[in-house]
Amino acid sequence: SFRNGDFQGRLFKWTNYLHGWQERYLILKNGFLNYYKSEVDIGLGCRGALSVKQALIQSHEFDECRFDIRVGDSVWYLRAHSPEDRERWIQALEDHKQLCKSESGYGSETSL
Amino acid sequence: TAVSATGNHNALVGEKHRLSAEIERIVQGHLKYKYEDVSDGWDLIHQEGEMKVYRREVEENGLVLDPMKIFHTIKGVTGHEICHYFWEFQYRMEWETTLDSTKIIEVLDPQTVVFYQVHKRVWPAAQRDSCFWSHIRSFTSSDEDQPTWLVVNYTTSHLLAPIKSPQVRIVANVALICETVINEPPLNPKDIKRENIECKLTYVAFVNPGGWVPSAALRSVAKREYPRFLKRFSSYVLEQTRDKPILF
């Protein structure tokens, strides 16, 4: 059932003041959003992950490609390639979040 | 840095010197300790705006050894800037109001110096002095994130700083750990403005003033002085950096 909520693709992710926005490969799966340097690097392990269950997904007020994902103190700033792409991502994230909440135990410590 | 070598008796062997191993151990200890939860055994003793001061009451043989942990967020400065002003010698007397004097007695490497300081006497207590190494560094948990900056001050003994009675030696282990958060990053990183940055600071201190001081008096002074020091120091850094380019 969870497989339906999976989503993946390329987004620009804010890194730091030196490297700014960098294109990364993101995979939404099993209650987590993981990011990789590129599709080729997936086998090397993910560079970071956020739990989607508690995440707050916010689209940017002025920039039609941007959206933020917040979990507690950590924030990922993301940019899609187009406004339509952004909508697809936000929809997928919200759907995934609902799935996490409906499937008891998912996204909690018991799941892995 | 404005530090100049005070002699060659500290001859560097590669990047190592006599205190390298100790510094590494203490720094790693602070990094591990920083992430330890404050929900268990810690009391929130003071809260003011973004600042939260926690304390754990620890006494050994009637001697107060309370560790303190302070969290603060300062808007408009980076972690590098906060640590820079905390570590660099030339600014110290501008924000530190509790000293009679401070001097560098040894330079161990470009990131580590040994200080000797004489503290203002608080009558009727004996005068205090301190001797400690002070180390600054930055590191990244991943190349995707902003670097974290850290300064550690740790008591040491030194031939150039013998203990002279009736002066009493302060024992301290203090760490200032700073992370920079960039809110609302612009499309071009060059357009980051001070209003978009904030520094998340953790200040950890184990300080014993030496000699004998009544526990109650010591605890009330600590409760008052740590927030006061952090407010004074952070407003000093804000003032110094306001019109300067951002030092990331």
Coordinates of C-alpha atoms in Angstrom, one line a residue:
Chain A
S1 CA 0.0 0.0 0.0
F2 CA 2.9 2.3 0.8
R3 CA 4.4 1.9 -2.6
N4 CA 1.7 4.2 -4.0
G5 CA 2.9 7.1 -2.0
D6 CA 6.5 6.9 -3.4
F7 CA 7.9 9.7 -5.4
Q8 CA 11.3 10.7 -6.7
G9 CA 13.0 13.2 -8.9
R10 CA 15.5 16.1 -9.1
L11 CA 15.2 19.3 -7.1
F12 CA 17.5 22.1 -6.2
K13 CA 18.4 22.0 -2.6
W14 CA 20.0 24.9 -0.6
T15 CA 23.4 23.7 0.8
N16 CA 25.4 26.6 2.2
Y17 CA 26.7 30.1 1.3
L18 CA 29.6 28.6 -0.7
H19 CA 27.7 26.3 -3.0
G20 CA 24.2 27.8 -2.8
W21 CA 21.5 25.9 -4.6
Q22 CA 22.6 22.5 -5.9
E23 CA 20.6 20.0 -7.9
R24 CA 20.1 16.8 -5.9
Y25 CA 18.1 13.6 -6.4
L26 CA 15.3 13.1 -3.8
I27 CA 13.4 10.0 -3.0
L28 CA 10.2 9.9 -1.0
K29 CA 9.7 6.5 0.5
N30 CA 8.7 4.6 3.6
G31 CA 7.9 7.8 5.5
F32 CA 11.2 9.6 4.8
L33 CA 12.4 12.1 2.2
N34 CA 16.0 11.1 1.4
Y35 CA 18.4 13.0 -0.8
Y36 CA 21.4 11.9 -2.8
K37 CA 24.0 13.9 -4.8
S38 CA 22.7 12.3 -8.0
E39 CA 20.9 9.3 -9.3
V40 CA 24.3 7.6 -9.8
D41 CA 25.1 8.1 -6.1
I42 CA 22.1 6.3 -4.8
G43 CA 24.1 3.2 -4.1
L44 CA 26.6 5.2 -2.0
G45 CA 24.0 6.0 0.6
C46 CA 21.9 9.0 1.3
R47 CA 23.2 12.4 2.3
G48 CA 20.4 13.3 4.5
A49 CA 16.8 12.3 5.5
L50 CA 13.7 13.9 7.0
S51 CA 10.8 12.2 8.6
V52 CA 7.7 13.2 6.6
K53 CA 5.1 12.4 9.3
Q54 CA 5.8 15.5 11.4
A55 CA 7.0 17.7 8.5
L56 CA 5.5 21.0 7.7
I57 CA 5.5 21.7 4.0
Q58 CA 5.3 25.3 2.9
S59 CA 5.3 26.8 -0.5
H60 CA 7.1 30.1 -1.0
E61 CA 5.1 33.3 -1.1
F62 CA 6.8 34.8 -4.1
D63 CA 9.0 32.2 -5.8
E64 CA 6.7 29.8 -7.6
C65 CA 9.3 27.1 -7.8
R66 CA 10.2 27.1 -4.1
F67 CA 9.0 25.2 -1.1
D68 CA 10.4 24.5 2.4
I69 CA 10.1 21.4 4.5
R70 CA 10.5 21.8 8.3
V71 CA 10.8 19.1 10.9
G72 CA 11.6 20.5 14.4
D73 CA 14.7 22.6 14.1
S74 CA 15.8 21.5 10.7
V75 CA 14.6 23.0 7.4
W76 CA 15.3 22.0 3.8
Y77 CA 14.9 24.7 1.3
L78 CA 14.0 23.3 -2.1
R79 CA 13.3 24.6 -5.6
A80 CA 11.5 22.6 -8.3
H81 CA 12.2 23.0 -12.0
S82 CA 8.8 24.5 -12.7
P83 CA 5.7 25.6 -10.7
E84 CA 3.9 22.4 -11.9
D85 CA 6.7 20.3 -10.6
R86 CA 6.5 22.0 -7.3
E87 CA 2.8 21.2 -7.1
R88 CA 3.5 17.6 -7.8
W89 CA 6.1 17.4 -5.1
I90 CA 3.9 19.1 -2.5
Q91 CA 1.0 16.9 -3.4
A92 CA 3.2 13.8 -3.1
L93 CA 4.6 14.9 0.3
E94 CA 1.1 15.7 1.7
D95 CA -0.2 12.3 0.5
H96 CA 2.7 10.5 2.0
K97 CA 2.2 12.3 5.2
Q98 CA -1.4 11.2 5.4
L99 CA -0.3 7.6 4.6
C100 CA 2.2 7.8 7.5
K101 CA -0.5 8.9 9.8
S102 CA -3.0 6.3 8.8
E103 CA -0.5 3.4 8.9
S104 CA 0.1 3.1 12.7
G105 CA 3.7 2.8 13.6
Y106 CA 5.0 4.0 10.3
G107 CA 7.7 6.7 10.5
S108 CA 8.2 5.9 14.2
E109 CA 11.1 4.0 15.8
T110 CA 9.3 0.7 15.4
S111 CA 9.5 0.8 11.6
L112 CA 13.2 0.0 10.9
Chain B
T1 CA 44.7 36.5 13.5
A2 CA 46.5 39.1 15.5
V3 CA 48.5 36.6 17.5
S4 CA 52.3 36.6 17.2
A5 CA 54.6 33.8 18.3
T6 CA 56.0 34.5 21.8
G7 CA 58.9 32.1 21.5
N8 CA 60.0 28.9 19.9
H9 CA 59.9 26.6 22.9
N10 CA 56.7 25.2 21.7
A11 CA 58.3 23.8 18.5
L12 CA 55.7 22.2 16.4
V13 CA 56.2 18.7 15.3
G14 CA 54.1 18.5 12.1
E15 CA 50.8 19.9 13.3
K16 CA 51.2 18.3 16.8
H17 CA 52.3 19.9 20.0
R18 CA 52.3 18.8 23.6
L19 CA 48.6 19.6 24.1
S20 CA 47.2 18.3 20.8
A21 CA 45.9 15.0 22.2
E22 CA 44.3 16.7 25.2
I23 CA 42.6 19.4 23.0
E24 CA 41.2 16.7 20.7
R25 CA 39.8 14.8 23.6
I26 CA 38.2 17.8 25.2
V27 CA 36.8 19.1 21.9
Q28 CA 35.2 15.8 21.1
G29 CA 33.8 15.5 24.6
H30 CA 32.1 18.9 24.1
L31 CA 30.6 18.0 20.8
K32 CA 29.1 14.8 22.2
Y33 CA 27.9 16.6 25.3
K34 CA 26.3 19.4 23.4
Y35 CA 23.7 17.0 21.9
E36 CA 22.9 15.4 25.2
D37 CA 19.3 16.0 26.2
V38 CA 18.6 18.6 28.9
S39 CA 15.2 17.2 29.9
D40 CA 16.7 14.8 32.5
G41 CA 18.4 16.2 35.5
W42 CA 18.7 19.7 34.2
D43 CA 16.8 22.7 35.6
L44 CA 15.8 25.6 33.5
I45 CA 16.9 28.4 35.8
H46 CA 16.5 31.4 33.5
Q47 CA 14.7 32.3 30.3
E48 CA 14.9 35.6 28.5
G49 CA 13.8 36.0 24.9
E50 CA 15.7 33.4 22.9
M51 CA 18.0 32.6 25.8
K52 CA 17.6 29.5 28.0
V53 CA 19.9 28.8 30.9
Y54 CA 20.1 25.2 32.3
R55 CA 21.9 24.0 35.3
R56 CA 22.6 20.7 36.9
E57 CA 23.4 20.8 40.6
V58 CA 26.5 18.8 41.3
E59 CA 28.3 18.9 44.6
E60 CA 31.4 17.0 45.7
N61 CA 32.7 17.3 49.2
G62 CA 30.8 20.5 49.7
L63 CA 32.3 22.0 46.5
V64 CA 29.9 23.2 43.9
L65 CA 30.6 21.8 40.4
D66 CA 27.4 22.7 38.6
P67 CA 27.6 22.3 34.9
M68 CA 25.7 25.0 33.0
K69 CA 24.3 24.8 29.5
I70 CA 22.9 27.9 27.7
F71 CA 21.1 28.0 24.4
H72 CA 20.7 31.3 22.6
T73 CA 19.8 32.5 19.1
I74 CA 21.3 35.7 17.9
K75 CA 19.9 37.3 14.7
G76 CA 22.2 39.1 12.2
V77 CA 25.5 37.3 12.9
T78 CA 27.2 34.1 11.9
G79 CA 28.8 31.4 14.1
H80 CA 32.1 32.3 12.7
E81 CA 31.7 35.9 13.8
I82 CA 30.6 35.0 17.3
C83 CA 33.6 32.7 17.7
H84 CA 36.0 35.1 16.1
Y85 CA 35.2 37.8 18.7
F86 CA 35.2 35.4 21.6
W87 CA 38.6 33.9 20.7
E88 CA 40.5 36.8 19.3
F89 CA 42.7 38.4 22.0
Q90 CA 42.4 42.0 20.8
Y91 CA 38.6 42.3 21.5
R92 CA 38.6 40.7 24.9
M93 CA 38.9 43.8 27.1
E94 CA 36.1 45.4 25.1
W95 CA 33.4 42.9 26.2
E96 CA 34.9 41.2 29.2
T97 CA 34.2 43.4 32.2
T98 CA 35.4 41.1 34.9
L99 CA 39.2 41.3 34.2
D100 CA 42.0 43.3 35.5
S101 CA 44.3 41.9 32.8
T102 CA 44.7 39.3 30.2
K103 CA 47.7 38.2 28.2
I104 CA 48.8 35.4 25.9
I105 CA 51.7 33.5 27.4
E106 CA 52.2 30.9 24.6
V107 CA 51.1 30.3 21.0
L108 CA 50.7 26.5 20.4
D109 CA 49.5 26.7 16.9
P110 CA 47.5 29.2 14.8
Q111 CA 44.2 28.0 16.4
T112 CA 45.5 27.6 20.0
V113 CA 46.9 30.0 22.5
V114 CA 47.5 29.9 26.3
F115 CA 46.1 32.8 28.3
Y116 CA 46.9 34.1 31.8
Q117 CA 44.2 36.4 33.2
V118 CA 43.8 38.3 36.5
H119 CA 40.2 38.8 37.5
K120 CA 38.8 41.8 39.2
R121 CA 38.7 41.3 42.9
V122 CA 35.2 41.0 44.4
W123 CA 35.7 42.1 48.0
P124 CA 35.9 40.4 50.5
A125 CA 36.8 37.3 48.4
A126 CA 40.4 36.7 47.5
Q127 CA 41.5 37.7 44.0
R128 CA 41.2 35.1 41.3
D129 CA 43.4 34.3 38.3
S130 CA 43.1 31.8 35.5
C131 CA 45.4 30.0 33.1
F132 CA 43.9 28.1 30.2
W133 CA 44.4 27.1 26.6
S134 CA 41.9 28.6 24.1
H135 CA 41.3 26.8 20.9
I136 CA 39.1 27.8 17.9
R137 CA 38.0 25.5 15.0
S138 CA 35.4 25.0 12.4
F139 CA 34.1 21.7 11.0
T140 CA 31.3 20.5 8.8
S141 CA 29.1 17.5 9.6
S142 CA 28.6 17.2 5.8
D143 CA 29.8 19.3 2.8
E144 CA 26.1 20.2 2.3
D145 CA 25.7 22.2 5.5
Q146 CA 27.0 25.4 7.0
P147 CA 30.1 24.8 9.0
T148 CA 29.9 24.8 12.8
W149 CA 32.3 26.9 14.8
L150 CA 33.6 26.2 18.2
V151 CA 35.9 27.8 20.9
V152 CA 37.0 25.8 23.9
N153 CA 38.8 27.3 27.0
Y154 CA 40.3 24.8 29.3
T155 CA 42.4 25.2 32.4
T156 CA 46.0 24.2 32.1
S157 CA 49.2 24.7 34.2
H158 CA 52.1 26.7 32.8
L159 CA 55.6 27.6 33.9
L160 CA 54.9 31.2 33.1
A161 CA 51.8 31.2 35.3
P162 CA 52.7 29.9 38.7
I163 CA 50.0 29.9 41.4
K164 CA 50.8 32.8 43.8
S165 CA 49.1 32.8 47.2
P166 CA 46.8 34.5 48.3
Q167 CA 45.5 34.6 44.7
V168 CA 43.2 31.7 44.0
R169 CA 43.1 29.9 40.7
I170 CA 39.8 29.4 38.8
V171 CA 39.3 26.0 37.2
A172 CA 37.2 26.2 34.0
N173 CA 36.1 24.1 31.0
V174 CA 34.1 26.2 28.7
A175 CA 32.8 25.7 25.2
L176 CA 31.1 28.0 22.8
I177 CA 29.5 26.1 19.9
C178 CA 27.9 28.0 17.0
E179 CA 25.8 27.0 14.0
T180 CA 24.7 29.5 11.4
V181 CA 21.2 29.3 10.0
I182 CA 20.4 31.0 6.7
N183 CA 16.7 31.8 6.5
E184 CA 15.1 32.5 3.2
P185 CA 18.2 31.9 1.1
P186 CA 18.2 34.1 -2.0
L187 CA 18.7 32.6 -5.5
N188 CA 22.3 33.9 -5.4
P189 CA 24.2 33.2 -2.2
K190 CA 26.0 36.5 -2.7
D191 CA 22.7 38.3 -1.9
I192 CA 22.5 36.9 1.6
K193 CA 21.9 39.8 4.0
R194 CA 22.3 40.1 7.8
E195 CA 18.6 40.0 8.2
N196 CA 18.6 36.5 6.7
I197 CA 21.1 35.0 9.1
E198 CA 21.1 33.8 12.7
C199 CA 23.5 32.1 15.0
K200 CA 22.4 29.2 17.1
L201 CA 24.7 29.2 20.1
T202 CA 25.3 26.6 22.8
Y203 CA 27.5 27.7 25.7
V204 CA 28.6 25.0 28.0
A205 CA 30.6 25.7 31.2
F206 CA 32.0 23.8 34.1
V207 CA 33.6 26.5 36.3
N208 CA 34.9 26.3 39.8
P209 CA 36.1 29.6 41.3
G210 CA 38.6 27.8 43.6
G211 CA 39.0 28.4 47.3
W212 CA 35.8 28.1 49.4
V213 CA 32.7 29.9 48.5
P214 CA 29.2 29.3 50.1
S215 CA 27.1 27.1 47.6
A216 CA 24.1 29.4 47.8
A217 CA 26.2 32.5 47.0
L218 CA 28.0 30.8 44.2
R219 CA 24.7 29.6 42.6
S220 CA 23.0 33.0 42.8
V221 CA 26.0 34.7 41.2
A222 CA 26.2 32.1 38.4
K223 CA 22.5 32.5 37.7
R224 CA 22.9 36.2 37.3
E225 CA 26.3 36.4 35.7
Y226 CA 26.0 33.9 32.8
P227 CA 22.9 35.6 31.1
R228 CA 24.5 39.0 31.8
F229 CA 27.7 37.9 30.1
L230 CA 26.0 36.4 27.1
K231 CA 23.8 39.4 26.5
R232 CA 26.7 41.8 26.8
F233 CA 28.9 39.7 24.6
S234 CA 26.3 39.1 21.9
S235 CA 25.3 42.8 21.7
Y236 CA 29.1 43.6 21.4
V237 CA 29.4 41.3 18.4
L238 CA 26.2 42.7 16.8
E239 CA 27.6 46.2 17.2
Q240 CA 31.0 45.3 15.8
T241 CA 29.6 43.4 12.7
R242 CA 26.5 45.6 11.9
D243 CA 28.1 47.4 8.9
K244 CA 30.7 44.9 8.0
P245 CA 30.6 42.3 5.2
I246 CA 29.3 38.9 6.5
L247 CA 32.1 36.6 7.7
F248 CA 30.7 33.1 6.9

